[in-house]
GROMACS .gro file of C-alpha atoms in nm:
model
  435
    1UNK     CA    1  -2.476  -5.012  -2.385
    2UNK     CA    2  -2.354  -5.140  -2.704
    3UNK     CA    3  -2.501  -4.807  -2.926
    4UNK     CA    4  -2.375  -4.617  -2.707
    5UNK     CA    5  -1.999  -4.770  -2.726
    6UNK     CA    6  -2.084  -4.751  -3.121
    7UNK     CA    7  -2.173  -4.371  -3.093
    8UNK     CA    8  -1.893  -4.348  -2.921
    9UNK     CA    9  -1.629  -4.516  -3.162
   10UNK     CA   10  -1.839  -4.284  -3.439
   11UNK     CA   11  -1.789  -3.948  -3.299
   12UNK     CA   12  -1.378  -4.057  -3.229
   13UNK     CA   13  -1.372  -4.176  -3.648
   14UNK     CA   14  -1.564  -3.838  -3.686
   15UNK     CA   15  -1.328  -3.651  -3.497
   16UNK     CA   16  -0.987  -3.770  -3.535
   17UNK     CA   17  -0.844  -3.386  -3.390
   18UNK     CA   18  -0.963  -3.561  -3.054
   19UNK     CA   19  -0.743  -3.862  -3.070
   20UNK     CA   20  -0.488  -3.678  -3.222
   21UNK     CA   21  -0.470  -3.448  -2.954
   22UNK     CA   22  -0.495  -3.683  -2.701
   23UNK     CA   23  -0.196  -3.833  -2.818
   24UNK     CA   24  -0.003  -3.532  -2.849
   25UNK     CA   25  -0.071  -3.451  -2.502
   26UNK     CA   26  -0.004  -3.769  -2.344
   27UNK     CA   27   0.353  -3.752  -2.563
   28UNK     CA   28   0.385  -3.399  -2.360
   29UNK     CA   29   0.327  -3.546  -2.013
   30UNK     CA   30   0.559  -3.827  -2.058
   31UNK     CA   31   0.873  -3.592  -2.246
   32UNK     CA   32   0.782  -3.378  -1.900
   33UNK     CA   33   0.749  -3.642  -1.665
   34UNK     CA   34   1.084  -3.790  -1.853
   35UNK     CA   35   1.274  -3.484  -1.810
   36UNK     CA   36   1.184  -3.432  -1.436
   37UNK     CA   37   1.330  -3.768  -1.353
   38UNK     CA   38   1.617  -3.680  -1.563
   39UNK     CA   39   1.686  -3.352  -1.344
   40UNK     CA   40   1.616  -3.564  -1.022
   41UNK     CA   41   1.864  -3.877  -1.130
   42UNK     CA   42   2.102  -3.595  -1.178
   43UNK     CA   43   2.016  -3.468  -0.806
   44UNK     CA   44   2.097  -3.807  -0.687
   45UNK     CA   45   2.388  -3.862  -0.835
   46UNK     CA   46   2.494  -3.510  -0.716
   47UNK     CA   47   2.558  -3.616  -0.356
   48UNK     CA   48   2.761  -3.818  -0.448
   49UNK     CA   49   2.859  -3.874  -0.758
   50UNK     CA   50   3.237  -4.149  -0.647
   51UNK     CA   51   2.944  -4.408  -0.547
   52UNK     CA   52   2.831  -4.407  -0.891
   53UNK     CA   53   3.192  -4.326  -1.139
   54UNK     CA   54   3.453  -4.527  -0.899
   55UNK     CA   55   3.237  -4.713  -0.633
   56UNK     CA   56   3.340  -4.969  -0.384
   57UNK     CA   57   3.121  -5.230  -0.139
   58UNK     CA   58   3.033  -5.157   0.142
   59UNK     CA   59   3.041  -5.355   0.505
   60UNK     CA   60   2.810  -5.669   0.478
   61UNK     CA   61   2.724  -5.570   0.146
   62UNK     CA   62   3.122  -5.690   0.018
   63UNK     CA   63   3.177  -5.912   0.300
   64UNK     CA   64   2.881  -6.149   0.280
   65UNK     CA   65   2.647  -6.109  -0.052
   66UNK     CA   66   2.953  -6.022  -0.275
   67UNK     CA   67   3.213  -6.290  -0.145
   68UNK     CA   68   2.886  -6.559  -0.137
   69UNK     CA   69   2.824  -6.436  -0.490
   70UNK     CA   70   3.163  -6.467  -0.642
   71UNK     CA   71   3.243  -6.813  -0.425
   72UNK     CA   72   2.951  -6.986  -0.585
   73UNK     CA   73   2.727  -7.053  -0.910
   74UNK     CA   74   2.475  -6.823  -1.001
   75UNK     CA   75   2.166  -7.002  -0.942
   76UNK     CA   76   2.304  -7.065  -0.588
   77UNK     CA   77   2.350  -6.712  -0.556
   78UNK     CA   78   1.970  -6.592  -0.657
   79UNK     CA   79   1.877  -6.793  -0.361
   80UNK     CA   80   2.095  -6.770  -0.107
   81UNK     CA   81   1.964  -6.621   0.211
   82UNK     CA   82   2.220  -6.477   0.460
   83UNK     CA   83   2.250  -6.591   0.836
   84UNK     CA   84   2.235  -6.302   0.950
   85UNK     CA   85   1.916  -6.159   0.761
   86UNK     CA   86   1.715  -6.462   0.774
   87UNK     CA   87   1.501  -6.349   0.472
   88UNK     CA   88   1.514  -6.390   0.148
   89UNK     CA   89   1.643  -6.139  -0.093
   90UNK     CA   90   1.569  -6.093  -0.447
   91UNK     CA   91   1.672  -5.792  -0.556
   92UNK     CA   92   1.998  -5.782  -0.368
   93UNK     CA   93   2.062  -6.179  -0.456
   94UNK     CA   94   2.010  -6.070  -0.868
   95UNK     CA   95   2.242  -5.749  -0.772
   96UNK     CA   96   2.494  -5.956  -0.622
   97UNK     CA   97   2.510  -6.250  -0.897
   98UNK     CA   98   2.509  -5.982  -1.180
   99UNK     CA   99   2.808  -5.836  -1.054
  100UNK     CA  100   3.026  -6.193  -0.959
  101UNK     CA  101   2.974  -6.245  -1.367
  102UNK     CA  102   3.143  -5.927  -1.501
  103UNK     CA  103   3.568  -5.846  -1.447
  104UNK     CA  104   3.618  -5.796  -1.079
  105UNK     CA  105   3.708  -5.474  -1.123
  106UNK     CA  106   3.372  -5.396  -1.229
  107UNK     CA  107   3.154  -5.533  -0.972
  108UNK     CA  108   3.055  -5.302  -0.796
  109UNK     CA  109   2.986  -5.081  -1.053
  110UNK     CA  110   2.674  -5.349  -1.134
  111UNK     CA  111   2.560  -5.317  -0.804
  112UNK     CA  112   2.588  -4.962  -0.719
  113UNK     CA  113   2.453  -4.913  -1.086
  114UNK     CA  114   2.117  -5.124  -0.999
  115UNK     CA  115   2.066  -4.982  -0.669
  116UNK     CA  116   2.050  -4.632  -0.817
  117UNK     CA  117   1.825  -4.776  -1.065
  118UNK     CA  118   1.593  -4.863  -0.771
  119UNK     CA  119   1.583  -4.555  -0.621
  120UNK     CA  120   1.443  -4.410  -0.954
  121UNK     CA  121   1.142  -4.667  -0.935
  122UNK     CA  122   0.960  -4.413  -0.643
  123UNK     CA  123   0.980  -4.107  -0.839
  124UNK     CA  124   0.866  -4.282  -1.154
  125UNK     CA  125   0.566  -4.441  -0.953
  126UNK     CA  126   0.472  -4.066  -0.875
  127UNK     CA  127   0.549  -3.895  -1.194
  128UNK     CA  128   0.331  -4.124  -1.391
  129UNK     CA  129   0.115  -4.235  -1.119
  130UNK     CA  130  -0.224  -4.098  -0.999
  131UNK     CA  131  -0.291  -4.068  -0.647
  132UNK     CA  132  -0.511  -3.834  -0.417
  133UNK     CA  133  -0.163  -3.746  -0.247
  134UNK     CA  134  -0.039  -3.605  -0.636
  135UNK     CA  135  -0.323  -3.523  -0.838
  136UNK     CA  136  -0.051  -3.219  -1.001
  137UNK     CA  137   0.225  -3.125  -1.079
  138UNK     CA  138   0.249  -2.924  -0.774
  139UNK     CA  139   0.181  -3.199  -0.531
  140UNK     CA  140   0.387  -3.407  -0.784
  141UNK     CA  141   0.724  -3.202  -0.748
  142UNK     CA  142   0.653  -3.183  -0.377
  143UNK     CA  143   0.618  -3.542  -0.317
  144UNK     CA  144   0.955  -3.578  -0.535
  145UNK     CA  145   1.165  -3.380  -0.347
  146UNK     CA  146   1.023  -3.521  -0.034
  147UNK     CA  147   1.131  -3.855  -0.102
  148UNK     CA  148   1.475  -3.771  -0.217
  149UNK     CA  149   1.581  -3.519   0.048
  150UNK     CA  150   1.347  -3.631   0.359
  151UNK     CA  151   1.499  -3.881   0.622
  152UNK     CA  152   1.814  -3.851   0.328
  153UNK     CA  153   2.033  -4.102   0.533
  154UNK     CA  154   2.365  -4.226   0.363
  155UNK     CA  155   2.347  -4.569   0.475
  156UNK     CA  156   2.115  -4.659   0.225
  157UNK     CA  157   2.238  -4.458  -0.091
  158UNK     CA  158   2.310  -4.682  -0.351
  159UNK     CA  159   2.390  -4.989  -0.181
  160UNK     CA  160   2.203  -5.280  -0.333
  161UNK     CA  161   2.119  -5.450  -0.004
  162UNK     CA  162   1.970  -5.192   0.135
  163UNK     CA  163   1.731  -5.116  -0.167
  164UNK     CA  164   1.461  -5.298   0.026
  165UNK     CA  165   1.356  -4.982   0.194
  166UNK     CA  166   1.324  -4.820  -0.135
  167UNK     CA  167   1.109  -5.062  -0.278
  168UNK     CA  168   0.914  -5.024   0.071
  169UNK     CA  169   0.877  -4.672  -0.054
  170UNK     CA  170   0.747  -4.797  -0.375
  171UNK     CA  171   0.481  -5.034  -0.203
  172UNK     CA  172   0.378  -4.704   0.008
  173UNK     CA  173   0.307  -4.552  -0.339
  174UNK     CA  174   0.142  -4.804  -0.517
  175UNK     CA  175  -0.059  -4.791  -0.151
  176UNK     CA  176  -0.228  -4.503  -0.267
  177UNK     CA  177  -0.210  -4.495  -0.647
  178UNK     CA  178  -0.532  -4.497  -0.872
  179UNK     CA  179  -0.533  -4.809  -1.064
  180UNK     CA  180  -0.898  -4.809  -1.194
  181UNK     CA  181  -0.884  -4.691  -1.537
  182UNK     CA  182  -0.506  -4.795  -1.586
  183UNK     CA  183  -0.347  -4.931  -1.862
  184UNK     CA  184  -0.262  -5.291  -1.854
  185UNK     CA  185   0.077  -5.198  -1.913
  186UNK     CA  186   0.109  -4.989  -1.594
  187UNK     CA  187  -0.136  -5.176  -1.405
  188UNK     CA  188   0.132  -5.495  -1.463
  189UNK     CA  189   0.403  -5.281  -1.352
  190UNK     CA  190   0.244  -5.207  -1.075
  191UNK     CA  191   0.226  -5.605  -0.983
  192UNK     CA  192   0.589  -5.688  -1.043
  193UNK     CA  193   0.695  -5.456  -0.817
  194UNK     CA  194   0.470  -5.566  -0.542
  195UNK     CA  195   0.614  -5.865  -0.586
  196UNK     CA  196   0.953  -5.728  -0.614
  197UNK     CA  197   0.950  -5.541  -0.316
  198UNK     CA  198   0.799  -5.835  -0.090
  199UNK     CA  199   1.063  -6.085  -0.223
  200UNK     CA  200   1.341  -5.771  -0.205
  201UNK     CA  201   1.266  -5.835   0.209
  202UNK     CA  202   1.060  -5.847   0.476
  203UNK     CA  203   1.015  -5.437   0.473
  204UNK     CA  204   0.755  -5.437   0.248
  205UNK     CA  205   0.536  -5.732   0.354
  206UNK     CA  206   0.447  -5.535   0.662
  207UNK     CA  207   0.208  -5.337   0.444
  208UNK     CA  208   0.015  -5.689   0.372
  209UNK     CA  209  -0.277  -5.610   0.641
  210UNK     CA  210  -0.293  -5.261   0.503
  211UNK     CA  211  -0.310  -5.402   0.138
  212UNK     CA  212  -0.592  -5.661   0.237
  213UNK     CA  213  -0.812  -5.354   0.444
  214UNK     CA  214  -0.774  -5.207   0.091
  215UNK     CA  215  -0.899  -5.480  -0.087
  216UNK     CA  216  -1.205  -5.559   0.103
  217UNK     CA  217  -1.283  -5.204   0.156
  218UNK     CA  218  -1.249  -5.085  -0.206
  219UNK     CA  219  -1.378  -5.399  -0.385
  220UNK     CA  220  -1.184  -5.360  -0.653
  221UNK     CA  221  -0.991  -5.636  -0.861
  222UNK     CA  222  -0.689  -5.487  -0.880
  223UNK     CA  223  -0.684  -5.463  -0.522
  224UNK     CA  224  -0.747  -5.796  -0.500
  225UNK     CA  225  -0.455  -5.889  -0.685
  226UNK     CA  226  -0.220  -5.666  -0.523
  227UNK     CA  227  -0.308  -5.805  -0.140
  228UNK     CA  228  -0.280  -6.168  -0.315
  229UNK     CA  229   0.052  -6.104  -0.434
  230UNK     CA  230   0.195  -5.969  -0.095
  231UNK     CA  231   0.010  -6.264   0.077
  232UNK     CA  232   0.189  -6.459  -0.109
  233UNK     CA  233   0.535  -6.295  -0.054
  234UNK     CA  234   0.478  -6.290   0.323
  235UNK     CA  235   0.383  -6.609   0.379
  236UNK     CA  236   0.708  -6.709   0.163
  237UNK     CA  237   0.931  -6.461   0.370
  238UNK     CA  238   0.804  -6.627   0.695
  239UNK     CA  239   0.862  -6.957   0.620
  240UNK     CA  240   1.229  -6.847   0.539
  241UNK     CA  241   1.240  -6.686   0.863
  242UNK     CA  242   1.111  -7.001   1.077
  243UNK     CA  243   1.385  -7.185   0.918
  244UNK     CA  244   1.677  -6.940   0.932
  245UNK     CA  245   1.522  -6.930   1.296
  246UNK     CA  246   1.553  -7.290   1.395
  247UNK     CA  247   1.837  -7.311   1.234
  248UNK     CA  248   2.105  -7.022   1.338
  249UNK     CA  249   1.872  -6.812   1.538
  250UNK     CA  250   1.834  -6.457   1.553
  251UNK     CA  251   2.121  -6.345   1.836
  252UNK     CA  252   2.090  -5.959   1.739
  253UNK     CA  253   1.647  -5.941   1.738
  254UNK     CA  254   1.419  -5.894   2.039
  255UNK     CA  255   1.679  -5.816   2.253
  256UNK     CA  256   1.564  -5.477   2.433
  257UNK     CA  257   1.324  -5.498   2.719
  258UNK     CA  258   1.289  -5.144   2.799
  259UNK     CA  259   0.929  -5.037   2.694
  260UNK     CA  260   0.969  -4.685   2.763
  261UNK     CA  261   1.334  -4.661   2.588
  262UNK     CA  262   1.141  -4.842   2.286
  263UNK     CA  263   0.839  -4.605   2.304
  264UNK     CA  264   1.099  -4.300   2.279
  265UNK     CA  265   1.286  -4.401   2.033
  266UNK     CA  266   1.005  -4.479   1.855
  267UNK     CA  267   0.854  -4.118   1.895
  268UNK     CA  268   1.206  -3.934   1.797
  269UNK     CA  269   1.251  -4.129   1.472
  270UNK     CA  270   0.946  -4.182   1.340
  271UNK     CA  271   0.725  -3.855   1.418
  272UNK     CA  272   1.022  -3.578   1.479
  273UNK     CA  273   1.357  -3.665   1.277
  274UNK     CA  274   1.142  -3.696   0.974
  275UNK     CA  275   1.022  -3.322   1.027
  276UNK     CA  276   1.325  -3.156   1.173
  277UNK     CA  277   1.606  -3.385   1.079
  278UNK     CA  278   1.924  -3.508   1.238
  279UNK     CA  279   2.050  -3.243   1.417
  280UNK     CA  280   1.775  -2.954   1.490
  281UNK     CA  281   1.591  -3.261   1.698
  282UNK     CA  282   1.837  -3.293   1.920
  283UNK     CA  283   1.771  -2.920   1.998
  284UNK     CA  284   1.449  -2.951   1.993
  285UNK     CA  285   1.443  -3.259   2.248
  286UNK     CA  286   1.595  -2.994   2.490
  287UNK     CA  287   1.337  -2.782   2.463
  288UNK     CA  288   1.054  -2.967   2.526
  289UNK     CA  289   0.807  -2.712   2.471
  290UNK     CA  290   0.845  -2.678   2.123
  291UNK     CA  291   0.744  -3.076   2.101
  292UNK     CA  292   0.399  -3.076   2.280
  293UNK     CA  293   0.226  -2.816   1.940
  294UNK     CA  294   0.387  -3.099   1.702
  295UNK     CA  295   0.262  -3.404   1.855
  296UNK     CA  296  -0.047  -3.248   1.891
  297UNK     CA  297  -0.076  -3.182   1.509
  298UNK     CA  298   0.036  -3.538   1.489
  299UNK     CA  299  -0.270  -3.688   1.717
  300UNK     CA  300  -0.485  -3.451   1.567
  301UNK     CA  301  -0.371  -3.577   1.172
  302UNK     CA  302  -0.398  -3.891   1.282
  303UNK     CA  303  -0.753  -3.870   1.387
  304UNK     CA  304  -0.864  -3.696   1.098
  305UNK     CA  305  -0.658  -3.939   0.857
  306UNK     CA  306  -0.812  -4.238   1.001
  307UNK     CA  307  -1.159  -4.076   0.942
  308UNK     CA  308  -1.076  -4.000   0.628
  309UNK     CA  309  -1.133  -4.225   0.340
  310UNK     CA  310  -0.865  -4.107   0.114
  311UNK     CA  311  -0.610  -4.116   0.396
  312UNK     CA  312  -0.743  -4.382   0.587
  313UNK     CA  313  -0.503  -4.643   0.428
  314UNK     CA  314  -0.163  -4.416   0.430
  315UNK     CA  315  -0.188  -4.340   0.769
  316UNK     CA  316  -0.253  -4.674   0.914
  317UNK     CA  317   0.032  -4.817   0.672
  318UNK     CA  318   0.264  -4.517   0.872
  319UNK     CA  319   0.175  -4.635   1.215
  320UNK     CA  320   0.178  -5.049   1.149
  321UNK     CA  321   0.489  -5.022   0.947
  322UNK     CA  322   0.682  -4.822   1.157
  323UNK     CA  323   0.568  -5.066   1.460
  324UNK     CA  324   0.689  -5.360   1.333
  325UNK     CA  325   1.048  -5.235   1.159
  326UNK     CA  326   1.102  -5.067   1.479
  327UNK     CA  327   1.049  -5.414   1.650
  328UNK     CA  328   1.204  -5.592   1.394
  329UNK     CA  329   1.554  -5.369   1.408
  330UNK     CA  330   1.855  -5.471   1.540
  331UNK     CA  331   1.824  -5.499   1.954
  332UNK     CA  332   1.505  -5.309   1.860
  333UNK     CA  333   1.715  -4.960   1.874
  334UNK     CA  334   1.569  -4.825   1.528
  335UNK     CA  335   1.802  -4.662   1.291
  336UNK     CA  336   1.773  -4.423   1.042
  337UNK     CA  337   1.709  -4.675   0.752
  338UNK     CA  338   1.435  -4.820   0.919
  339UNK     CA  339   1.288  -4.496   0.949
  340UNK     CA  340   1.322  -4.395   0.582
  341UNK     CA  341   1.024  -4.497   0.417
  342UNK     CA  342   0.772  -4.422   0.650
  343UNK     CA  343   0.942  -4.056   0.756
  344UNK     CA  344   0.906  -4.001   0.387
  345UNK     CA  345   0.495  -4.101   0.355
  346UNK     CA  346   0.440  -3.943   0.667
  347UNK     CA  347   0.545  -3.595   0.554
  348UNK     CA  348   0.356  -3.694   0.232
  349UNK     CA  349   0.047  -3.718   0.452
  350UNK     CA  350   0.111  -3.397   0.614
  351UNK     CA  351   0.165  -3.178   0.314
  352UNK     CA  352  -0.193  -3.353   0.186
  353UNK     CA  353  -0.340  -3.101   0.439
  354UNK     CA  354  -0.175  -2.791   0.266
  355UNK     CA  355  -0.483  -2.589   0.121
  356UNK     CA  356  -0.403  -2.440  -0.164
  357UNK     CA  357  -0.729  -2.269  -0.200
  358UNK     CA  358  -0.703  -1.907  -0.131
  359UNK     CA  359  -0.994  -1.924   0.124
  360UNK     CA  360  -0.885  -2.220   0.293
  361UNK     CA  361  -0.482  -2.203   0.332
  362UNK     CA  362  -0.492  -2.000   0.647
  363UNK     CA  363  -0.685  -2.263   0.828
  364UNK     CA  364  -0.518  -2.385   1.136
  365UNK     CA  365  -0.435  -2.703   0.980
  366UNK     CA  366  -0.307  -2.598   0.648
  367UNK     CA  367  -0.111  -2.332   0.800
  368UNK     CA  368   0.032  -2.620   1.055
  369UNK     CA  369   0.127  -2.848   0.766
  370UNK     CA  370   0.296  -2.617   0.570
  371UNK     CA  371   0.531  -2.485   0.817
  372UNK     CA  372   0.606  -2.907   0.952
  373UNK     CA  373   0.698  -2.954   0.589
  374UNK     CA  374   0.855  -2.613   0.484
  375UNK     CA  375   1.073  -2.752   0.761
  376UNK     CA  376   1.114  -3.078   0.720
  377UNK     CA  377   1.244  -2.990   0.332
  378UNK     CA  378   1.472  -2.697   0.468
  379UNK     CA  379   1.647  -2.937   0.776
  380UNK     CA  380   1.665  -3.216   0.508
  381UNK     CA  381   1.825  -3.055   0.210
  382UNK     CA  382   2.063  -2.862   0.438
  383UNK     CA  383   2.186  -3.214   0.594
  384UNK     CA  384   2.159  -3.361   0.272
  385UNK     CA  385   2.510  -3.376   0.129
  386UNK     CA  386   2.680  -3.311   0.498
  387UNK     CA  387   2.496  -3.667   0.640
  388UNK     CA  388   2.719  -3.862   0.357
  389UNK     CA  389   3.073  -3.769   0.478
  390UNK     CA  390   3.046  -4.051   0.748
  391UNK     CA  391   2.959  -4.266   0.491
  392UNK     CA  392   3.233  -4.150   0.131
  393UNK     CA  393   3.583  -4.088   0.175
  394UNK     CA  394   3.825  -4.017  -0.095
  395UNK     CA  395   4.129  -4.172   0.154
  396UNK     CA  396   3.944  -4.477   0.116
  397UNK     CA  397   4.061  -4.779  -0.059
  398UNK     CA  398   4.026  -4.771  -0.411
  399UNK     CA  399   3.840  -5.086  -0.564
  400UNK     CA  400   4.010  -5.143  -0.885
  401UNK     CA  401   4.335  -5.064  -0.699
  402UNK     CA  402   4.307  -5.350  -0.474
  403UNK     CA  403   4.182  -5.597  -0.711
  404UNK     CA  404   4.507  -5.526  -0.913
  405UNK     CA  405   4.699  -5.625  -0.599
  406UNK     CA  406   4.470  -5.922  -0.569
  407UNK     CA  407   4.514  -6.052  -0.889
  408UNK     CA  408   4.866  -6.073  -0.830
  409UNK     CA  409   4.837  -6.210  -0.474
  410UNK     CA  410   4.528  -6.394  -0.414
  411UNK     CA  411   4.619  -6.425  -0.042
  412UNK     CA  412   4.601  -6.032  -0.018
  413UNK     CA  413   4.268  -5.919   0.150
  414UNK     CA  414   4.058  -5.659  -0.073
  415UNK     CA  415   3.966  -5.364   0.177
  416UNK     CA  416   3.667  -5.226   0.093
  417UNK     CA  417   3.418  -4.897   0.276
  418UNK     CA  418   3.413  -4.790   0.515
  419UNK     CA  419   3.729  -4.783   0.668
  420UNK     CA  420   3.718  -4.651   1.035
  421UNK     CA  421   3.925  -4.614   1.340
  422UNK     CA  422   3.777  -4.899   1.476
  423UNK     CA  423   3.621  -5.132   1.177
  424UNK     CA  424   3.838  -5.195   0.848
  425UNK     CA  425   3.644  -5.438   0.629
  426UNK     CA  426   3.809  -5.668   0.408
  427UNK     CA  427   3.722  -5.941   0.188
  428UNK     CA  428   3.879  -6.273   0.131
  429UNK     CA  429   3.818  -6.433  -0.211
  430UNK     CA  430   3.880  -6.742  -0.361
  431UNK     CA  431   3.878  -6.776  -0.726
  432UNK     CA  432   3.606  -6.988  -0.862
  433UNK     CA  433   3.704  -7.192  -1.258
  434UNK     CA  434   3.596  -6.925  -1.480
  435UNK     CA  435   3.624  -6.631  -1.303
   0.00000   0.00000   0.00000
C-alpha cells in the first residue's frame, strides 16, 4: 500500500499538467456553480423584490419573535421558545436577536436578509453536492428550478421563522448527497447544517429514523455522524416539547378526528398539488378520472423506490415526513408550508425516472415522469409570482414609516403585514435602556 501511495505522489511530482489541470477545472466548476446561484438569487429576489429593498414583519413573525426580541437581552432571546410553537428555534431566535440590535428601522431588513440567505443553502447543497438524484448539470439545473418554483407558496418566502422548512429541504439533500470522498471542509458543512436544521425546528428531526436506516445500512462514518447529530437534536426538541406541553399545552394540535378528511387532505397536498399546483388540482379533483393514472404512477414509484437502493432512503423520508408534519399541523388540516419540502423531493424522485438514454426514454415510466414533472414546473412557474399577491401589498404599511411615528409616540402601535379585512397586526413595543 505504501509504494503504491509513493508511486502515486511520483507520477503527480512527474506530472504537474495533472494537478494543474485539476485545479483549473475545479476553479471552472465553482465560477459555474457560482454564477448559477447568482442567476437563481436573482430569480428569487424577482418575485418579489419589496420583501428584500423595503421589507416589513410579518404576523407572528413581528408580533411574537420580534417584540420578545427587542423587549429582552440577547442571550434571552437565542433561547427563548414561543408558547405557541413549543420548540426550540435557532435559526429564527439568532434572526430575531440580530435584528433587535441594529436601528429599528432596520430590523427587518436583518431578518428578511437572513431568511433569503437560507433559502440559498438548498441550491448550494445541489450545485456543489453529489448525489444519484444530480450526478449533472442537467439533473443539477432541474433539481434547481424544482426547488425554487415547485410547491412556490408565499407564506414562507423570506420570513425567518418559517426558514425551518427550508432547512428541512436542506436535510432532504444532504439525505442523499455523496459524502465518501468529500472534503473535510464540505463534509463539516454538511454537519452544521444538520444540526442547524434540527435546532431551526422540529421539521427536520422527522428525518432522524430515515438518517439512522442510512447509517446502519450504509456503514459508513459519516453516516454515523450525521444520524448522531439529529439524535441529538430530536431528543433536545422533545424534551422542549414535553415541557412547553405540561406547561401551556398545545390548544391548536391533535385536534381533528376525521380519519378520512385527514387521509384526503393528505393525498391532495402531498401527492397532487406538488404536480399540478394550486389551482389546476382543484380541476382535476372534479374530474376524477384524470387522478386514478397519477396515483397509479405514484404506487407504482413507490414500489420500485423502496426496492431500489439508491432511492430507497428519499422515498421513505417523502412518506414518514409528510406523515408526521401533516399530523403535527395546526388542527391537523395541512397547509401549504408543511407541504413544501417534501412536494419538492418528491418531484425530485420522479424526474430520477426520466431516461435520458435514447433507447430507454420512451419507456412507460420515463415517459410518465417526464410529463408529471413537465407539469409540475409549467403549473408552478405560472402560479409562481400570482400565489404572492395574497401575501405583498404596496397599500401596506410602510415599516420605516411607522417606526418614525413610533419614535415620536411610543404609545402608537407599529402595523405591520399583512393587513386584511379581517386581521390587522400590530405591535406594541416598549423601549428597552439602550435601544
Amino acid at each position: 500500500m505504501k509504494t503504491k501511495l509513493k508511486d502515486s505522489t511520483s507520477l503527480n511530482t512527474a506530472n504537474p499538467d495533472i494537478t494543474s489541470n485539476t485545479i483549473r477545472a475545479i476553479k471552472r466548476e465553482d465560477f459555474v456553480n457560482a454564477f448559477i446561484l447568482l442567476v437563481l438569487a436573482f430569480v428569487i429576489v424577482l418575485r418579489a423584490p419589496v420583501l428584500l429593498t423595503n421589507p416589513s414583519f410579518f404576523s407572528e413573525e413581528g408580533l411574537a419573535y420580534f417584540k420578545y426580541a427587542y423587549e429582552n437581552s440577547f442571550i434571552k432571546s437565542l433561547f427563548v421558545v414561543q408558547p405557541d410553537r413549543g420548540y426550540f428555534e435557532i435559526f429564527t431566535n439568532v434572526a430575531m436577536a440580530m435584528a433587535s440590535v441594529v436601528p429599528l428601522k432596520y430590523a427587518p431588513h436583518v431578518s428578511a436578509t437572513m431568511a433569503f440567505c437560507a433559502q440559498l443553502i438548498p441550491l448550494a447543497v445541489v450545485l456543489w453536492g453529489r448525489s444519484f438524484f444530480f450526478d449533472n448539470y442537467i439533473k443539477k439545473i432541474v433539481t434547481l428550478l424544482i426547488i425554487i418554483f415547485i410547491i412556490s407558496t408565499g407564506q414562507i418566502w423570506i420570513t425567518a421563522r418559517h426558514s425551518q422548512f427550508f432547512f428541512l429541504l436542506v436535510t432532504f439533500l444532504i439525505l442523499i448527497a455523496d459524502v465518501q470522498g468529500e472534503t473535510k471542509l464540505k463534509v463539516w458543512i454538511y454537519r452544521l447544517l444538520v444540526l442547524t436544521g434540527g435546532l431551526a425546528g422540529v421539521t427536520s428531526c422527522y428525518l432522524t429514523p430515515v438518517y439512522v436506516y442510512r447509517a446502519v445500512a450504509g456503514k459508513c462514518r459519516e453516516y454515523i455522524i450525521q444520524a448522531a447529530i439529529l439524535i441529538f437534536t430530536s431528543l433536545l426538541q422533545i424534551a422542549v416539547i414535553l415541557h412547553s406541553y405540561y406547561t401551556t399545552g398545545f390548544s391548536q394540535r391533535f385536534n381533528d378526528n376525521d380519519f378520512l378528511k385527514i387521509c384526503l387532505v393528505y393525498f391532495v397536498e402531498y401527492y397532487l398539488q406538488p404536480v399540478f399546483g394550486y389551482d389546476l388540482v382543484l380541476v382535476i379533483l372534479r374530474n376524477l378520472i384524470f387522478v386514478f393514472p397519477v396515483a397509479i404512477f405514484f404506487v407504482w414509484m413507490i414500489y420500485k423506490s423502496i426496492l431500489d437502493v439508491n432511492r430507497r432512503a428519499l422515498v421513505v423520508g417523502i412518506i414518514f415526513s409528510s406523515i408526521m408534519l401533516t399530523l403535527t399541523s395546526l388542527d391537523m388540516t395541512g397547509g401549504t408550508r408543511y407541504m413544501y419540502a417534501p412536494g419538492v423531493m418528491l418531484i425530485v424522485l420522479v424526474f430520477s425516472y426520466v431516461q435520458f438514454n435514447k433507447k430507454t426514454f420512451l419507456k412507460v415510466s420515463s415517459i410518465a415522469a417526464f410529463a408529471l414533472t413537465v407539469t409540475a414546473l409549467t403549473t408552478s412557474m405560472i402560479e409562481y409570482k400570482l400565489r404572492m399577491k395574497i401575501y405583498v401589498n404596496a397599500k401596506w404599511p410602510d415599516w420605516k414609516a411607522e417606526v418614525a411615528i413610533w419614535e415620536k409616540d411610543e404609545n402608537h402601535p407599529i402595523k405591520i403585514w399583512p393587513q386584511l379585512d379581517d386581521y390587522k397586526p400590530e405591535i406594541k413595543l416598549t423601549r428597552q435602556k439602550g435601544k
